[in-house]
Amino acid sequence: MSIWIKIKPFDTLFFRTARPFSMGMDSWAEVVFPPYPSTIYGAIRSFLIFRKGKLSDFLKGKLKDEAVGTPDEKGTLRLKGPFILINNKPIFKTPMDLVKIKGKGKAKPLERIKKPSFVVSNYKLSDILVWKEKEEAESADGWMSYDDFISYIKCDGKEYSLLDLNKDKLLSEEPKIGIKRNRLTLTSEEGMLYRVNMIRLNESVSIGVEIDGVNEFPENGVIQLGGEGKGAFFERIEDPLKELKNIEFKFKNGVFKLYLATPAIFEKGWIPKWIDENFEGEKDGVKVKLIACAIERHVPIGGWDLAKNKEKPLRKAIPAGSVYYFQIKGNSTPEKIKEVFHLKSISEFNSEEGFGLSILGETKVGG
């Protein structure tokens, strides 16, 4: 049985991207929020390890726990998320098939059409997403409220409000200056000055995650989180995705879309390995054809492997907010499609950590 927790830091937090940063060569470390799934997975796995015993015992294979596994193999622990929560309700990265109307805090959907024959590009899918309105539009960076996101998934809204984490004062960034010290003499090293932006969350904001594969998990407690291992309080909450989980889909035009709530890592780069060179494929009995997509450039995912005491392999991930349009082939029912894709981690690497969490969506009939 899965549980939900929300995590509220006691102080500022620091989550660094996987882009290279070397003190002495760079002076500014890039930060990311929300943290990548691997960060939260590592924090929760470490918490479970320390509940059972010492890290040294775990590394020597003396600590037996089904959920955390071994230094060489992960256990049954599975996550969905993380999500940014506002008053215990999740918000979502703005889908990339929406555009922002210039001068307004509103977003509208692009229209899907057949790719015209005169279009010359390396884009090989059959359909394209275009903006046909008279209003000037731009990239819709930002976030959507839970209610607006539900409307987007149901495809029953004409425009959606956008949230800006900084401008709407959901969080603030506090610069911190640091300098590398010599571990032996404890003196600062010349030319090793650096600067990072620490993240402070508004009182109403927390980090939410769904946990599965753990037999015992406390009602509340404290975990270490972020680049400096600061303390954060967690407590169990009711499932905030109930309405999203209970949506009934129809797919009347034979097309559905997949929205990525968290970054996904695929072997073939931007498409899953079960999609062939003709953009057709089958996943768990559901046959589809990829006909359009709205994605941005990859984000690097790395991190530190505490168990093996070394850096994790650096991988390229499709960012959260990316959207794929699939035409249904065969006779798969909406119920079957929902079972295979809705709120499932489709990443081909580290799906147990929460990467590649996909959410189904309806599309406009006739386009």
Short mmCIF file of C-alpha atoms in Angstrom, two decimals, residues 27-187:
data_model
loop_
_atom_site.label_atom_id
_atom_site.label_comp_id
_atom_site.label_asym_id
_atom_site.label_seq_id
_atom_site.Cartn_x
_atom_site.Cartn_y
_atom_site.Cartn_z
CA SER A 27 32.02 30.91 -9.60
CA TRP A 28 28.29 30.20 -9.90
CA ALA A 29 26.64 26.83 -9.28
CA GLU A 30 23.31 26.28 -11.07
CA VAL A 31 20.40 25.23 -8.87
CA VAL A 32 17.20 23.36 -9.67
CA PHE A 33 13.80 23.22 -8.00
CA PRO A 34 11.95 21.01 -7.51
CA PRO A 35 14.79 18.53 -6.98
CA TYR A 36 15.12 15.61 -9.37
CA PRO A 37 13.50 12.33 -8.28
CA SER A 38 16.90 10.77 -7.54
CA THR A 39 17.53 13.38 -4.83
CA ILE A 40 14.33 12.56 -2.95
CA TYR A 41 14.81 8.82 -3.50
CA GLY A 42 18.31 9.03 -2.03
CA ALA A 43 17.10 11.02 0.98
CA ILE A 44 14.29 8.56 1.76
CA ARG A 45 16.49 5.50 1.18
CA SER A 46 19.14 6.97 3.49
CA PHE A 47 16.46 7.69 6.12
CA LEU A 48 15.34 4.04 5.97
CA ILE A 49 18.93 2.83 6.26
CA PHE A 50 19.64 4.94 9.36
CA ARG A 51 16.41 3.73 10.97
CA LYS A 52 17.78 0.20 10.79
CA GLY A 53 21.40 0.84 11.72
CA LYS A 54 24.68 2.36 10.59
CA LEU A 55 25.73 3.28 7.07
CA SER A 56 28.91 1.24 7.55
CA ASP A 57 26.82 -1.86 8.26
CA PHE A 58 24.79 -1.26 5.10
CA LEU A 59 27.94 -0.83 2.99
CA LYS A 60 29.32 -4.09 4.39
CA GLY A 61 26.10 -5.91 3.57
CA LYS A 62 25.23 -6.52 7.23
CA LEU A 63 22.02 -4.50 7.19
CA LYS A 64 19.14 -6.52 5.78
CA ASP A 65 16.12 -4.55 4.59
CA GLU A 66 13.86 -5.45 1.68
CA ALA A 67 12.97 -1.83 0.89
CA VAL A 68 16.50 -0.39 0.69
CA GLY A 69 18.17 -3.44 -0.89
CA THR A 70 21.95 -3.72 -0.91
CA PRO A 71 24.86 -1.49 -1.96
CA ASP A 72 24.80 -3.24 -5.35
CA GLU A 73 21.05 -3.52 -5.88
CA LYS A 74 18.08 -1.37 -4.98
CA GLY A 75 15.24 -2.82 -2.97
CA THR A 76 11.45 -2.57 -3.26
CA LEU A 77 11.30 1.17 -2.52
CA ARG A 78 9.39 2.99 -5.28
CA LEU A 79 8.52 6.68 -5.59
CA LYS A 80 6.15 8.83 -7.66
CA GLY A 81 7.18 12.45 -7.80
CA PRO A 82 8.41 14.69 -6.37
CA PHE A 83 5.72 17.36 -6.66
CA ILE A 84 5.62 20.94 -5.48
CA LEU A 85 2.65 21.25 -3.12
CA ILE A 86 0.80 24.46 -2.27
CA ASN A 87 -1.40 23.91 0.77
CA ASN A 88 -1.11 20.16 0.07
CA LYS A 89 -2.28 20.51 -3.55
CA PRO A 90 0.25 19.78 -6.33
CA ILE A 91 1.18 22.18 -9.09
CA PHE A 92 2.54 21.07 -12.47
CA LYS A 93 5.18 22.30 -14.88
CA THR A 94 3.39 24.08 -17.72
CA PRO A 95 2.88 21.60 -20.60
CA MET A 96 5.01 22.43 -23.63
CA ASP A 97 2.04 22.29 -26.01
CA LEU A 98 0.80 25.54 -24.43
CA VAL A 99 2.03 29.04 -25.20
CA LYS A 100 1.86 32.18 -23.12
CA ILE A 101 -0.02 35.21 -24.44
CA LYS A 102 2.41 38.14 -24.36
CA GLY A 103 1.53 40.68 -21.70
CA LYS A 104 -0.77 38.29 -19.86
CA GLY A 105 -0.32 35.56 -17.29
CA LYS A 106 -2.44 33.21 -19.37
CA ALA A 107 -1.58 30.24 -21.56
CA LYS A 108 -3.45 28.74 -24.50
CA PRO A 109 -3.02 25.43 -26.36
CA LEU A 110 -1.33 25.03 -29.71
CA GLU A 111 -3.37 23.40 -32.45
CA ARG A 112 -2.38 20.04 -33.92
CA ILE A 113 -2.52 19.83 -37.72
CA LYS A 114 -1.13 17.57 -40.43
CA LYS A 115 2.36 18.63 -41.43
CA PRO A 116 2.04 20.59 -44.72
CA SER A 117 3.99 19.21 -47.67
CA PHE A 118 5.89 22.48 -48.10
CA VAL A 119 7.42 22.27 -44.60
CA VAL A 120 11.08 21.27 -44.88
CA SER A 121 12.77 20.20 -41.64
CA ASN A 122 14.30 17.23 -39.84
CA TYR A 123 11.02 16.85 -37.91
CA LYS A 124 9.70 13.50 -39.13
CA LEU A 125 6.39 13.10 -37.30
CA SER A 126 3.14 13.34 -39.25
CA ASP A 127 1.55 16.19 -37.27
CA ILE A 128 2.80 19.54 -36.04
CA LEU A 129 1.65 21.94 -33.32
CA VAL A 130 1.00 25.50 -34.50
CA TRP A 131 -0.28 28.83 -33.17
CA LYS A 132 -3.05 30.23 -35.36
CA GLU A 133 -4.39 33.04 -33.17
CA LYS A 134 -3.75 36.76 -33.77
CA GLU A 135 -2.32 37.36 -30.30
CA GLU A 136 1.44 37.37 -29.95
CA ALA A 137 2.65 34.32 -28.03
CA GLU A 138 5.84 33.08 -26.39
CA SER A 139 7.12 30.05 -24.51
CA ALA A 140 4.87 29.29 -21.53
CA ASP A 141 7.44 28.93 -18.76
CA GLY A 142 5.92 28.49 -15.35
CA TRP A 143 3.54 26.27 -13.45
CA MET A 144 -0.15 25.37 -13.43
CA SER A 145 -2.46 24.98 -10.46
CA TYR A 146 -4.01 21.58 -9.79
CA ASP A 147 -7.46 22.71 -10.96
CA ASP A 148 -6.14 24.23 -14.19
CA PHE A 149 -4.06 21.13 -14.85
CA ILE A 150 -7.13 18.89 -14.45
CA SER A 151 -8.92 21.12 -16.96
CA TYR A 152 -5.94 20.80 -19.33
CA ILE A 153 -5.93 16.99 -19.01
CA LYS A 154 -9.66 16.87 -19.75
CA CYS A 155 -9.14 19.32 -22.65
CA ASP A 156 -12.11 21.40 -21.53
CA GLY A 157 -10.39 24.77 -21.06
CA LYS A 158 -9.60 27.50 -23.56
CA GLU A 159 -6.97 29.25 -21.48
CA TYR A 160 -5.11 28.60 -18.26
CA SER A 161 -3.52 30.76 -15.57
CA LEU A 162 0.21 30.47 -14.97
CA LEU A 163 2.15 30.54 -11.72
CA ASP A 164 5.66 31.97 -11.33
CA LEU A 165 7.46 30.54 -8.31
CA ASN A 166 9.45 33.72 -7.70
CA LYS A 167 7.01 36.45 -8.73
CA ASP A 168 4.14 34.79 -6.88
CA LYS A 169 6.42 34.54 -3.83
CA LEU A 170 6.06 30.77 -3.54
CA LEU A 171 9.80 30.64 -2.94
CA SER A 172 12.71 33.03 -2.72
CA GLU A 173 16.34 32.66 -3.70
CA GLU A 174 19.00 33.73 -1.23
CA PRO A 175 22.56 34.03 -2.57
CA LYS A 176 25.30 32.44 -0.51
CA ILE A 177 29.02 33.04 -0.93
CA GLY A 178 31.44 30.25 -0.06
CA ILE A 179 35.07 29.28 -0.48
CA LYS A 180 36.75 25.89 -0.59
CA ARG A 181 38.83 24.98 2.45
CA ASN A 182 41.85 22.72 2.72
CA ARG A 183 40.68 19.64 4.65
CA LEU A 184 43.99 19.29 6.49
CA THR A 185 44.77 22.89 7.46
CA LEU A 186 41.13 24.12 7.43
CA THR A 187 42.34 27.28 5.69
#
